[in-house]
Coordinates of C-alpha atoms and ligand atoms in Angstrom, one line a residue:
Chain R
M156 CA -38.5 -38.8 27.0
A157 CA -38.9 -35.5 29.6
A158 CA -37.4 -33.4 28.1
A159 CA -40.6 -31.9 27.8
T160 CA -41.1 -31.0 31.3
E161 CA -37.4 -30.1 32.2
P162 CA -36.3 -26.7 31.7
I163 CA -34.6 -24.9 28.7
V164 CA -33.1 -22.6 30.2
A165 CA -31.5 -23.6 34.6
I166 CA -29.8 -20.4 35.9
R167 CA -28.3 -20.8 39.4
D168 CA -26.6 -18.8 41.6
L169 CA -25.5 -17.1 38.7
S170 CA -23.0 -13.5 39.4
K171 CA -21.9 -10.6 37.6
S172 CA -19.9 -7.8 38.4
Y173 CA -17.3 -5.3 36.4
R174 CA -14.1 -3.5 37.6
R175 CA -14.4 0.0 37.0
G176 CA -10.9 1.2 37.6
E177 CA -10.6 0.1 42.0
Q178 CA -14.0 0.1 42.5
I179 CA -16.3 -3.4 41.3
I180 CA -20.2 -2.8 40.2
P181 CA -21.8 -5.7 41.4
V182 CA -24.6 -6.7 38.1
L183 CA -26.0 -9.3 39.3
S184 CA -26.3 -11.0 42.0
D185 CA -27.1 -14.9 42.5
I186 CA -29.7 -15.2 40.5
S187 CA -31.3 -18.5 40.6
F188 CA -34.2 -19.2 37.7
T189 CA -35.4 -21.6 34.9
I190 CA -37.3 -20.8 32.4
A191 CA -40.3 -23.4 30.4
P192 CA -39.5 -25.1 26.9
G193 CA -42.2 -22.3 24.7
E194 CA -42.5 -19.8 27.8
F195 CA -42.6 -16.7 26.7
L196 CA -41.1 -15.2 29.4
A197 CA -40.4 -11.3 29.2
L198 CA -36.7 -9.1 31.9
M199 CA -38.7 -6.4 33.3
G200 CA -37.0 -3.5 35.8
P201 CA -35.3 -0.1 35.6
S202 CA -32.8 1.0 33.5
G203 CA -29.2 -0.3 34.8
S204 CA -30.6 -3.2 36.4
G205 CA -28.8 -5.6 34.5
K206 CA -31.5 -6.6 32.6
S207 CA -29.2 -6.4 29.2
T208 CA -25.9 -8.0 31.1
L209 CA -28.7 -11.5 32.3
L210 CA -29.8 -11.4 28.6
N211 CA -26.4 -11.7 27.1
L212 CA -25.3 -14.5 29.6
I213 CA -28.4 -16.6 29.1
A214 CA -27.1 -16.3 24.6
G215 CA -24.2 -16.5 25.2
I216 CA -22.9 -13.3 24.4
D217 CA -21.5 -12.4 28.0
R218 CA -19.4 -15.2 30.6
C219 CA -20.0 -14.6 33.9
D220 CA -18.3 -14.1 37.0
S221 CA -19.9 -17.3 38.8
G222 CA -23.0 -19.5 38.5
E223 CA -24.6 -21.5 35.5
I224 CA -26.3 -21.9 32.7
I225 CA -27.8 -24.4 31.7
V226 CA -30.0 -24.5 27.8
N227 CA -31.0 -28.3 26.9
G228 CA -28.6 -29.5 29.1
V229 CA -24.9 -27.8 28.3
D230 CA -23.8 -25.6 30.8
I231 CA -22.9 -23.1 28.0
T232 CA -20.4 -21.4 30.7
R233 CA -17.8 -24.8 30.5
L234 CA -18.1 -23.5 26.8
A235 CA -14.5 -22.6 24.8
E236 CA -14.9 -19.4 23.5
R237 CA -15.5 -21.1 19.2
E238 CA -18.4 -24.0 21.3
L239 CA -19.7 -21.7 22.6
A240 CA -20.2 -19.6 19.1
R241 CA -20.9 -22.8 17.4
W242 CA -23.0 -23.7 20.1
R243 CA -25.2 -20.1 19.2
A244 CA -24.8 -20.4 15.6
R245 CA -27.1 -23.1 16.2
S246 CA -29.5 -22.6 19.3
V247 CA -30.5 -19.2 20.3
G248 CA -32.2 -16.1 17.6
F249 CA -31.3 -12.6 18.1
I250 CA -33.3 -9.6 17.5
F251 CA -31.6 -6.8 18.9
Q252 CA -34.0 -3.0 19.3
F253 CA -31.9 -1.1 16.6
Y254 CA -31.7 -4.3 14.4
N255 CA -28.5 -4.6 14.4
L256 CA -29.2 -5.5 9.7
M257 CA -25.8 -5.2 7.5
P258 CA -26.4 -2.2 5.6
V259 CA -24.1 -3.1 3.2
L260 CA -26.7 -6.6 2.3
T261 CA -29.8 -7.0 1.3
A262 CA -33.4 -8.2 3.3
F263 CA -32.5 -11.9 1.1
E264 CA -28.7 -11.6 2.3
N265 CA -29.2 -10.5 6.3
V266 CA -31.5 -13.2 6.3
E267 CA -29.0 -15.3 5.0
L268 CA -26.0 -14.5 6.6
P269 CA -26.7 -17.2 10.1
L270 CA -27.4 -19.8 7.2
Q271 CA -23.8 -19.1 5.4
L272 CA -22.0 -20.7 8.2
T273 CA -24.2 -24.4 7.6
H274 CA -23.5 -27.6 5.2
L275 CA -27.1 -25.7 3.2
S276 CA -26.5 -25.7 -0.2
R277 CA -27.6 -22.5 -1.6
R278 CA -30.5 -24.1 -3.5
E279 CA -31.0 -24.9 0.4
R280 CA -30.4 -22.2 1.7
R281 CA -33.0 -19.6 -0.3
E282 CA -35.3 -22.4 0.6
H283 CA -35.2 -21.2 4.3
V284 CA -34.6 -17.7 3.6
E285 CA -37.7 -16.9 1.2
L286 CA -40.0 -18.9 3.7
A287 CA -38.8 -17.0 6.9
L288 CA -39.5 -13.7 5.1
E289 CA -42.9 -15.0 3.8
L290 CA -43.3 -15.7 7.5
V291 CA -42.6 -12.5 8.5
G292 CA -44.2 -10.3 6.2
L293 CA -41.4 -9.2 3.4
A294 CA -41.5 -11.5 1.1
D295 CA -41.7 -8.4 -1.6
R296 CA -38.8 -6.6 -0.2
M297 CA -36.1 -9.3 -0.2
D298 CA -34.0 -7.1 -2.3
H299 CA -34.7 -4.5 -0.4
F300 CA -31.2 -2.1 2.0
P301 CA -32.1 -1.4 4.8
S302 CA -32.0 1.7 4.5
Q303 CA -35.1 0.8 2.2
L304 CA -36.8 -0.7 4.9
S305 CA -38.9 1.0 7.6
G306 CA -37.8 -0.2 10.8
G307 CA -40.9 -1.9 11.9
Q308 CA -39.6 -3.6 8.1
Q309 CA -36.1 -4.0 9.1
Q310 CA -37.6 -4.9 12.5
R311 CA -39.5 -7.9 10.6
V312 CA -35.5 -8.4 8.7
A313 CA -33.7 -9.2 12.1
I314 CA -37.2 -11.4 12.8
A315 CA -36.3 -13.6 10.3
R316 CA -33.1 -13.8 10.7
A317 CA -33.5 -15.2 14.3
V318 CA -35.5 -18.4 12.8
V319 CA -34.4 -18.8 10.1
A320 CA -32.3 -21.3 10.8
D321 CA -34.7 -23.0 13.8
P322 CA -33.1 -22.2 16.6
A323 CA -34.6 -23.0 20.2
I324 CA -34.7 -19.8 22.4
L325 CA -35.1 -16.6 21.0
V326 CA -33.3 -13.7 22.7
A327 CA -34.5 -10.1 22.5
D328 CA -33.2 -6.8 23.7
E329 CA -36.4 -3.8 23.8
P330 CA -37.4 -5.9 20.4
T331 CA -40.2 -2.3 20.6
G332 CA -37.9 0.2 21.7
D333 CA -37.4 2.1 19.0
L334 CA -40.8 1.2 16.6
D335 CA -44.3 3.3 17.0
R336 CA -47.2 2.5 18.3
A337 CA -48.2 0.0 15.4
A338 CA -45.3 -1.6 14.3
A339 CA -44.3 -2.7 18.1
S340 CA -47.6 -4.9 17.5
E341 CA -46.8 -5.7 14.1
I342 CA -43.4 -7.2 16.1
L343 CA -45.5 -8.3 19.4
T344 CA -47.6 -10.1 17.7
L345 CA -45.5 -12.1 15.4
M346 CA -43.2 -13.6 18.4
D347 CA -46.6 -14.0 19.8
R348 CA -47.0 -16.1 16.8
L349 CA -43.8 -18.5 16.9
V350 CA -43.8 -19.1 20.3
H351 CA -47.5 -20.2 20.0
D352 CA -46.8 -21.7 16.5
S353 CA -43.3 -22.3 16.1
G354 CA -43.3 -24.0 19.7
K355 CA -40.0 -20.5 20.3
T356 CA -39.1 -20.0 23.6
V357 CA -38.8 -16.4 23.6
I358 CA -36.4 -14.0 26.4
M359 CA -37.2 -10.5 25.9
V360 CA -36.3 -7.4 27.6
T361 CA -38.3 -4.7 28.4
H362 CA -39.9 -2.1 30.2
D363 CA -43.1 -1.3 27.7
P364 CA -46.2 -2.5 30.1
R365 CA -48.0 -3.2 27.0
A366 CA -45.4 -5.7 25.9
A367 CA -44.8 -6.9 28.0
E368 CA -48.6 -8.0 28.6
Q369 CA -48.1 -10.0 25.9
A370 CA -45.4 -12.5 27.4
H371 CA -47.0 -15.6 29.7
S372 CA -44.6 -14.9 32.8
I373 CA -42.2 -11.7 33.6
R374 CA -39.2 -11.6 35.9
N375 CA -38.9 -8.1 37.6
L376 CA -35.2 -7.1 37.7
E377 CA -34.4 -4.7 40.2
K378 CA -30.5 -3.9 41.2
G379 CA -29.6 -7.6 39.7
I380 CA -31.3 -8.8 42.0
L381 CA -34.6 -11.0 40.5
T382 CA -38.0 -9.4 42.8
G383 CA -40.4 -11.5 41.2
Chain N
M167 CA -17.5 -16.2 -1.4
F168 CA -20.7 -14.6 0.8
M169 CA -16.8 -12.8 2.4
L170 CA -15.7 -11.1 -1.0
K171 CA -19.0 -9.8 -1.7
L172 CA -18.8 -8.5 1.9
I173 CA -15.3 -7.8 1.4
L174 CA -16.8 -5.9 -2.0
R175 CA -19.7 -4.1 -0.6
N176 CA -18.0 -2.4 2.3
T177 CA -15.4 -1.5 0.3
F178 CA -17.6 0.7 -1.6
R179 CA -19.4 2.1 1.1
H180 CA -17.8 5.1 1.7
K181 CA -17.0 6.5 -2.0
L182 CA -15.5 9.1 -0.7
R183 CA -13.3 7.9 1.5
T184 CA -11.8 5.0 -0.1
T185 CA -12.2 6.9 -3.7
L186 CA -10.0 9.1 -1.6
T187 CA -7.5 6.7 -0.2
V188 CA -7.3 4.5 -3.4
V189 CA -6.1 7.9 -5.1
G190 CA -3.7 9.0 -1.7
V191 CA -2.0 4.9 -2.5
A192 CA -2.0 5.6 -6.2
V193 CA 0.0 8.8 -5.7
A194 CA 2.5 6.9 -3.2
I195 CA 2.9 3.8 -5.1
L196 CA 3.7 7.0 -8.5
A197 CA 6.0 8.9 -6.7
F198 CA 7.9 4.9 -4.8
G199 CA 8.4 4.1 -8.5
L200 CA 9.4 6.8 -10.0
L201 CA 12.0 8.1 -7.2
R202 CA 13.4 4.4 -7.4
T203 CA 13.0 4.6 -11.4
L204 CA 15.8 7.5 -11.2
V205 CA 17.9 6.2 -7.9
G206 CA 18.3 2.6 -9.9
L207 CA 19.4 4.9 -13.1
W208 CA 22.0 6.5 -11.1
Y209 CA 23.6 3.9 -10.1
L210 CA 23.2 1.4 -13.4
G211 CA 25.4 4.6 -15.0
V212 CA 28.2 3.7 -12.3
D213 CA 27.8 0.7 -12.8
S214 CA 27.9 0.0 -16.2
S215 CA 31.2 2.2 -16.5
S216 CA 33.5 -0.8 -17.3
A217 CA 35.8 -1.9 -15.6
T218 CA 38.6 -2.3 -18.1
R219 CA 39.1 2.0 -18.5
L220 CA 41.0 3.7 -15.8
V221 CA 41.2 7.8 -15.0
S222 CA 43.8 9.5 -14.3
R223 CA 43.2 13.2 -13.0
N224 CA 44.9 15.5 -10.9
A225 CA 45.0 14.6 -7.0
I226 CA 44.6 17.5 -6.0
S227 CA 40.8 18.0 -7.3
L228 CA 39.5 17.4 -10.7
I229 CA 39.7 21.1 -11.8
F230 CA 43.6 21.1 -11.5
P231 CA 44.9 20.3 -15.2
L232 CA 48.0 17.8 -16.0
P233 CA 50.4 17.8 -19.0
I234 CA 49.7 16.6 -21.9
S235 CA 53.4 14.7 -21.9
Y236 CA 51.9 12.3 -19.3
A237 CA 50.6 10.6 -22.3
E238 CA 54.1 9.2 -22.9
R239 CA 54.2 7.9 -19.6
I240 CA 51.5 5.8 -18.6
R241 CA 51.7 4.6 -22.5
Q242 CA 55.2 2.8 -20.6
V243 CA 52.6 1.6 -17.5
P244 CA 52.8 -1.8 -17.9
G245 CA 49.9 -3.4 -18.8
V246 CA 48.2 -0.1 -19.9
S247 CA 46.4 -0.2 -23.4
E248 CA 45.6 2.7 -24.5
V249 CA 45.9 6.1 -23.7
A250 CA 43.0 8.6 -24.5
W251 CA 42.5 12.4 -22.7
G252 CA 39.8 15.0 -22.5
N253 CA 39.2 18.0 -20.7
W254 CA 35.7 19.1 -20.0
F255 CA 34.5 21.6 -21.8
G256 CA 31.7 23.7 -20.5
G257 CA 30.5 24.7 -23.7
I258 CA 26.4 26.4 -24.0
Y259 CA 24.5 26.1 -27.2
I260 CA 22.4 28.9 -27.8
D261 CA 21.7 29.1 -23.5
E262 CA 22.0 27.6 -20.4
K263 CA 19.1 26.0 -19.7
N264 CA 20.5 24.2 -23.1
F265 CA 22.7 21.3 -21.2
F266 CA 24.0 18.4 -22.2
A267 CA 27.7 17.4 -22.1
N268 CA 30.6 18.2 -24.5
F269 CA 33.9 17.0 -24.4
A270 CA 37.6 18.5 -26.1
V271 CA 39.2 15.0 -26.1
S272 CA 41.7 12.7 -28.3
P273 CA 39.6 11.1 -30.6
D274 CA 40.4 7.5 -32.2
S275 CA 41.5 7.0 -29.1
Y276 CA 39.1 7.6 -27.4
L277 CA 36.3 6.1 -29.8
R278 CA 38.8 3.2 -29.5
L279 CA 37.9 2.5 -25.5
Y280 CA 34.7 3.4 -25.6
P281 CA 33.2 0.8 -27.9
E282 CA 29.9 1.4 -27.1
F283 CA 29.1 4.5 -28.9
V284 CA 29.0 2.2 -32.1
L285 CA 29.1 5.5 -35.0
A286 CA 28.4 4.3 -39.4
P287 CA 32.4 4.0 -40.8
E288 CA 31.9 6.7 -42.9
E289 CA 31.3 9.4 -40.3
K290 CA 33.8 8.3 -37.5
N291 CA 36.3 9.3 -40.9
D292 CA 34.8 11.6 -41.5
F293 CA 35.1 12.9 -37.5
L294 CA 38.5 11.8 -37.6
R295 CA 39.3 13.4 -41.2
D296 CA 38.1 17.0 -39.6
R297 CA 39.9 18.8 -36.9
K298 CA 36.3 20.6 -36.6
G299 CA 33.9 18.1 -35.9
A300 CA 31.8 16.9 -33.5
V301 CA 30.2 13.2 -33.0
V302 CA 27.5 14.1 -31.2
G303 CA 24.8 11.4 -29.2
R304 CA 21.1 10.7 -31.1
K305 CA 19.5 11.9 -28.5
L306 CA 21.3 15.1 -29.1
A307 CA 21.0 15.5 -33.2
A308 CA 17.1 14.1 -32.7
K309 CA 16.4 17.1 -29.6
Y310 CA 17.9 19.9 -31.7
G311 CA 17.7 18.5 -34.9
W312 CA 21.0 18.1 -36.2
K313 CA 22.6 16.4 -39.5
V314 CA 25.8 14.7 -40.3
G315 CA 27.3 17.9 -41.6
D316 CA 25.2 21.1 -39.6
L317 CA 27.4 23.7 -37.7
V318 CA 27.0 24.1 -34.0
T319 CA 28.3 26.7 -32.7
L320 CA 29.1 26.7 -28.3
R321 CA 29.9 29.2 -26.8
G322 CA 32.7 28.5 -24.3
T323 CA 32.7 29.6 -20.0
I324 CA 35.7 27.5 -19.6
F325 CA 37.5 28.3 -22.5
P326 CA 36.1 31.0 -24.1
G327 CA 35.1 32.1 -27.1
Q328 CA 33.0 31.1 -30.1
W329 CA 33.9 27.5 -31.3
E330 CA 32.7 26.8 -34.7
F331 CA 31.4 22.6 -35.5
A332 CA 31.0 20.5 -37.9
V333 CA 28.6 17.6 -36.7
R334 CA 30.2 14.4 -38.0
A335 CA 28.5 11.7 -37.1
I336 CA 26.3 10.6 -35.1
Y337 CA 26.3 8.2 -32.6
R338 CA 24.5 5.6 -30.6
G339 CA 24.6 2.6 -28.2
A340 CA 25.3 -0.7 -28.4
H341 CA 23.1 -0.3 -25.8
K342 CA 20.0 1.1 -23.7
N343 CA 22.1 2.1 -20.9
V344 CA 24.7 4.6 -22.9
D345 CA 24.3 7.8 -22.6
E346 CA 23.2 9.1 -26.4
T347 CA 23.4 13.2 -25.6
Q348 CA 27.3 13.9 -25.7
F349 CA 28.8 15.9 -27.5
F350 CA 32.9 14.9 -28.7
F351 CA 35.3 16.7 -30.7
H352 CA 38.7 18.0 -31.2
W353 CA 41.2 17.7 -29.0
D354 CA 44.0 19.7 -31.4
Y355 CA 41.5 21.4 -32.1
L356 CA 41.1 22.8 -29.2
N357 CA 44.6 22.8 -28.2
E358 CA 45.8 24.8 -30.5
T359 CA 43.5 27.6 -30.5
M360 CA 44.3 27.0 -27.0
K361 CA 48.4 27.9 -28.3
K362 CA 47.5 30.5 -30.5
T363 CA 44.8 32.7 -27.3
V364 CA 45.4 32.1 -23.6
P365 CA 49.7 29.5 -23.9
R366 CA 50.4 28.7 -20.5
R367 CA 46.4 27.3 -21.1
A368 CA 48.2 25.0 -23.9
D369 CA 49.3 21.1 -23.6
Q370 CA 47.2 20.6 -20.8
I371 CA 44.6 18.0 -20.3
G372 CA 41.2 17.5 -17.7
F373 CA 41.6 13.8 -17.1
F374 CA 43.8 10.2 -18.8
M375 CA 41.2 7.3 -20.1
L376 CA 43.5 4.5 -19.9
G377 CA 42.7 1.0 -21.3
V378 CA 43.9 -1.8 -19.2
S379 CA 44.3 -5.3 -20.9
R380 CA 42.6 -7.2 -17.9
P381 CA 40.1 -5.7 -15.7
D382 CA 42.4 -7.8 -13.2
I383 CA 45.3 -6.1 -12.5
A384 CA 43.4 -2.5 -13.1
P385 CA 43.8 -1.7 -9.4
E386 CA 47.5 -2.1 -9.5
V387 CA 47.4 -0.4 -12.7
A388 CA 46.4 2.2 -11.2
A389 CA 49.3 2.0 -8.1
N390 CA 51.8 2.0 -10.6
I391 CA 50.1 5.0 -12.7
D392 CA 50.5 7.1 -9.3
A393 CA 53.5 6.8 -8.8
T394 CA 55.0 6.9 -11.5
F395 CA 54.2 10.7 -11.4
H396 CA 54.6 10.7 -7.1
N397 CA 56.2 13.8 -6.3
S398 CA 56.5 15.4 -9.8
L399 CA 54.3 19.4 -10.3
A400 CA 51.5 17.3 -10.4
E401 CA 50.3 14.3 -9.2
T402 CA 48.3 12.0 -10.5
L403 CA 45.0 10.3 -9.0
T404 CA 44.3 7.0 -10.4
E405 CA 41.5 4.5 -10.3
T406 CA 38.4 2.4 -12.1
E407 CA 35.6 4.8 -14.6
K408 CA 33.2 3.9 -11.7
A409 CA 34.5 4.6 -8.4
F410 CA 35.9 8.0 -10.7
Q411 CA 31.8 8.5 -11.5
L412 CA 31.4 8.1 -8.5
G413 CA 33.3 10.2 -6.5
F414 CA 32.1 12.4 -10.2
V415 CA 29.0 12.4 -8.1
A416 CA 29.9 12.1 -4.8
M417 CA 27.5 15.3 -4.0
T418 CA 25.5 13.0 -6.1
E419 CA 25.2 10.1 -4.7
A420 CA 24.3 12.3 -0.8
I421 CA 21.4 13.4 -2.7
M422 CA 20.5 9.2 -4.1
I423 CA 20.5 8.3 -0.6
A424 CA 18.5 10.7 0.5
I425 CA 15.5 10.9 -2.8
R426 CA 15.5 6.7 -1.7
L427 CA 15.2 7.1 1.9
V428 CA 12.6 9.7 1.2
S429 CA 10.4 7.4 -1.6
Y430 CA 10.2 5.1 1.5
V431 CA 9.1 7.8 3.9
V432 CA 6.1 8.5 0.9
I433 CA 5.8 4.8 1.7
V434 CA 5.2 5.3 5.6
I435 CA 3.3 8.4 4.8
I436 CA 0.5 6.8 3.4
M437 CA 0.7 3.6 5.9
V438 CA -0.2 6.0 8.2
V439 CA -3.0 7.8 6.4
A440 CA -4.1 4.4 5.1
A441 CA -3.8 3.1 9.0
N442 CA -6.2 6.2 10.1
T443 CA -9.4 5.9 7.8
M444 CA -8.8 1.5 8.3
A445 CA -8.9 2.6 12.1
M446 CA -11.5 5.4 11.5
T447 CA -14.0 3.0 9.2
A448 CA -13.6 -0.9 12.1
R449 CA -14.2 2.1 14.9
E450 CA -18.0 2.5 13.0
R451 CA -18.8 -1.1 12.0
T452 CA -17.5 -2.5 15.2
A453 CA -21.2 -2.8 16.3
E454 CA -21.3 -5.0 12.8
Y455 CA -18.3 -7.0 13.9
A456 CA -20.4 -7.5 17.1
T457 CA -23.6 -8.8 15.0
L458 CA -21.5 -11.1 13.1
K459 CA -19.9 -12.7 16.1
T460 CA -23.2 -13.3 17.4
L461 CA -24.4 -15.5 15.3
G462 CA -21.6 -17.2 15.2
F463 CA -19.3 -16.0 12.5
G464 CA -15.6 -16.3 14.8
P465 CA -11.9 -13.9 14.9
G466 CA -11.0 -15.4 11.3
H467 CA -14.3 -14.3 8.8
I468 CA -13.5 -10.9 11.1
A469 CA -10.1 -10.6 10.2
G470 CA -10.8 -11.1 6.9
I471 CA -13.3 -8.9 6.4
I472 CA -10.8 -5.3 7.5
F473 CA -8.1 -7.3 6.0
G474 CA -9.3 -7.6 2.5
E475 CA -11.2 -3.8 2.1
S476 CA -7.6 -2.9 3.4
V477 CA -5.6 -5.2 0.5
A478 CA -8.0 -4.1 -1.7
I479 CA -8.1 -0.3 -1.4
A480 CA -4.1 -0.7 -1.3
L481 CA -3.8 -2.8 -4.3
V482 CA -6.1 -0.9 -6.7
G483 CA -4.8 2.3 -5.2
G484 CA -1.3 0.1 -6.3
I485 CA -2.4 -1.4 -9.0
L486 CA -3.2 2.2 -10.3
G487 CA 0.1 3.3 -8.6
V488 CA 1.6 1.5 -11.7
A489 CA -0.3 2.7 -14.2
L490 CA 0.3 6.0 -14.0
T491 CA 4.0 5.1 -13.6
F492 CA 4.5 4.9 -17.5
P493 CA 2.6 8.4 -18.7
A494 CA 5.4 9.2 -16.0
A495 CA 8.2 7.9 -17.4
G496 CA 7.0 8.6 -20.3
W497 CA 7.2 12.6 -19.5
I498 CA 10.1 12.7 -17.7
E499 CA 11.9 11.3 -21.1
T500 CA 10.3 13.3 -23.2
A501 CA 10.5 16.4 -21.1
L502 CA 13.6 15.8 -18.7
G503 CA 15.4 13.9 -21.8
Q504 CA 18.3 15.7 -21.2
F505 CA 18.6 14.4 -17.7
F506 CA 16.7 11.0 -18.5
P507 CA 17.9 10.0 -21.9
S508 CA 15.8 6.6 -20.9
F509 CA 13.5 7.2 -17.8
T510 CA 12.4 2.7 -18.2
I511 CA 10.3 1.5 -15.5
A512 CA 12.1 -1.5 -15.0
P513 CA 9.5 -5.2 -14.0
A514 CA 11.2 -5.3 -10.1
T515 CA 10.2 -1.4 -9.9
I516 CA 6.3 -2.9 -10.5
G517 CA 6.8 -5.8 -8.2
Y518 CA 8.4 -3.5 -5.6
D519 CA 5.8 -0.7 -6.0
L520 CA 3.3 -3.9 -5.6
L521 CA 4.3 -4.9 -2.7
A522 CA 4.5 -1.7 -1.5
A523 CA 0.8 -1.2 -2.1
L524 CA 0.3 -5.0 -0.9
S525 CA 2.1 -3.9 2.9
V526 CA 0.5 -1.0 2.9
G527 CA -3.3 -2.6 3.0
V528 CA -1.5 -5.8 5.2
V529 CA 0.0 -2.2 7.8
A530 CA -2.5 -0.8 7.4
A531 CA -5.4 -3.7 8.7
A532 CA -2.9 -4.8 11.3
I533 CA -4.7 -2.4 14.7
P534 CA -7.9 -2.8 13.2
T535 CA -7.9 -6.5 11.5
W536 CA -6.5 -7.6 15.7
R537 CA -9.4 -5.3 17.6
G538 CA -12.6 -6.1 15.4
A539 CA -11.0 -10.1 15.8
T540 CA -10.8 -9.7 19.2
V541 CA -13.4 -7.4 20.4
R542 CA -16.2 -9.1 22.7
V543 CA -19.4 -9.1 21.4
A544 CA -21.4 -7.5 24.7
E545 CA -19.0 -5.0 24.5
G546 CA -19.1 -4.5 20.8
F547 CA -22.9 -3.4 21.1
R548 CA -22.5 -1.4 23.5
R549 CA -20.2 1.1 22.4
I550 CA -23.1 2.4 20.2
G551 CA -25.6 1.4 22.6
Ligands
LIG771 N1 -18.8 -2.7 29.9 C1 -18.9 -2.5 31.2 N2 -18.5 -2.0 32.3 C2 -19.0 -1.3 32.7 N3 -20.3 -1.3 33.5 C3 -21.3 -1.8 33.2 C4 -20.8 -2.6 31.3 N4 -21.6 -3.0 31.1 C5 -22.9 -3.1 31.8 N5 -22.1 -2.3 32.9 C6 -22.9 -1.5 34.0 O1 -24.0 -2.6 34.3 C7 -25.0 -2.7 34.6 C8 -26.8 -2.5 33.7 O2 -26.7 -3.1 32.8 P1 -27.4 -3.9 31.7 O3 -27.3 -5.0 31.5 O4 -26.8 -2.9 30.3 O5 -28.6 -3.0 31.8 P2 -30.3 -2.7 31.8 O6 -30.2 -3.6 30.2 O7 -31.2 -3.2 32.3 O8 -30.7 -1.2 31.5 C9 -25.8 -0.8 34.7 O9 -24.9 -0.1 35.6 C10 -24.1 -0.4 33.3 O10 -23.7 1.2 33.5
LIG772 MG1 -30.3 -2.8 28.8

């Protein structure tokens, strides 16, 4: 199989603009690049350059105007909403700047969320969740609610949630943006381990140079255009 | 299972907000139920009036009398099986606030026309024999502690003077809708006193109450009676007891319609309030819905979560409202007994209560559910960021 050398993500001529009344605001213009499996990619650029928009498109939570996004051989721009949702659940793990945990669910239940959509039994779910929480070092905080955890711990729960269904790709939008230096470095180490030990492909939006250092490669966006 | 857990936890997330909404719905449902019961009781009273009883009264107005001499001529009209008559007496017991209906009636024929007033045979005989005897409803007797043999004095308003009666019989209703708060006495007692004190008011009656042999001939009999007195000094207007009651309370019916309207308005108000609360709640949780969608949950899941919470809150409020309805009805029966001798909550009312609560939940959830289910993921995150 040639899959190992094939890019896991191939983006071709991707464009997106927003309409504000009569005005059309281009956000991404003719973006093309590929991401290899197991790559740890940092997307950098000034605020408003379109990093989040690009990440959302790759992760299948937003729609482009034109172009192709081929992930694992599937052009996700052609998927219907329902198929896209199913594809996301299977293929992508999400890590957000503000963690986006459900406040009414415990750490365990938050991590279990993606598994609620699978056919796994209760016991199998429990095993997966415990494994994921152990991986991020929070096995002892399973019954805590997000409000009882620090920012760094919440982000680790979010990472556990992102990996629990074992997706090939992790997308992270400023994962350290809301954390202090120590917590941020813990999170980056954790993501690095996911790439090395579990072979995940990580795409991380950041404007923190220290975060970018951790990555294998860096791509710069400026006003919706890839500059390097 | 998991959805239920999420709905339940979300419901109790803002305890104060949820409690206030639940209390609001409960109070609205309570008001709705009580108002509906009130309206229902009123129509039931009208409905329970007999179809074989006709009322003849002065065509000009209820307050004008008819001569007693009409009795014989009415009796001649084919189809009339019984003729009774009476006057609204309007007497006051000690104080004006002690209101109850009291009538001077032709005792034996009146009781024959009202078999639903059930009297013990010996008490009935005592009443018929005593010209100053009175028969009172069970609830009325209980309220003032009257027993058979007690003397009761009413102060006349339409017929001036102090009128003394001896309670000779206490009737009970043959079924629950019979008013057990009325007071009857001999029309002869009234008439003979009038003959002595105000002779021009003697031999006058307020209404004839007639029995007809079959309900279907009632309209024809009524028309014949009115034809008999056409162009007389006092023309009659004869109608079924039901029509009579409706006319008697035409004014009240307008109020009843207004009350019914108010009962719906109450529900609409709480719908708007609950919808506002749900919209606020859903707006605060937009990022959570976006997160769930990101993880692969569909619009159906999101809709279920919002809808479930709204309906749960409304139903808890509804059940609480229904539960409060019973003590409230009990209180009305004791405190307002003279107006509502039996304030019974019908099973249908409970059904309507719960239906109203459910529709509050559904309507309140409609817009937030639609918004939550259709929010685009990327947009959902942007709203907080
Ligand atoms: N829903 C939207 N409507 C209009 N403009 C938007 C919308 N979303 C993003 N934009 C604009 O697109 C540009 C890129 O946004 P974004 O991808 O969030 O940038 P970054 O993540 O690099 O800061 C910004 O100028 C932003 O204002
Ligand atoms: Mg951004």
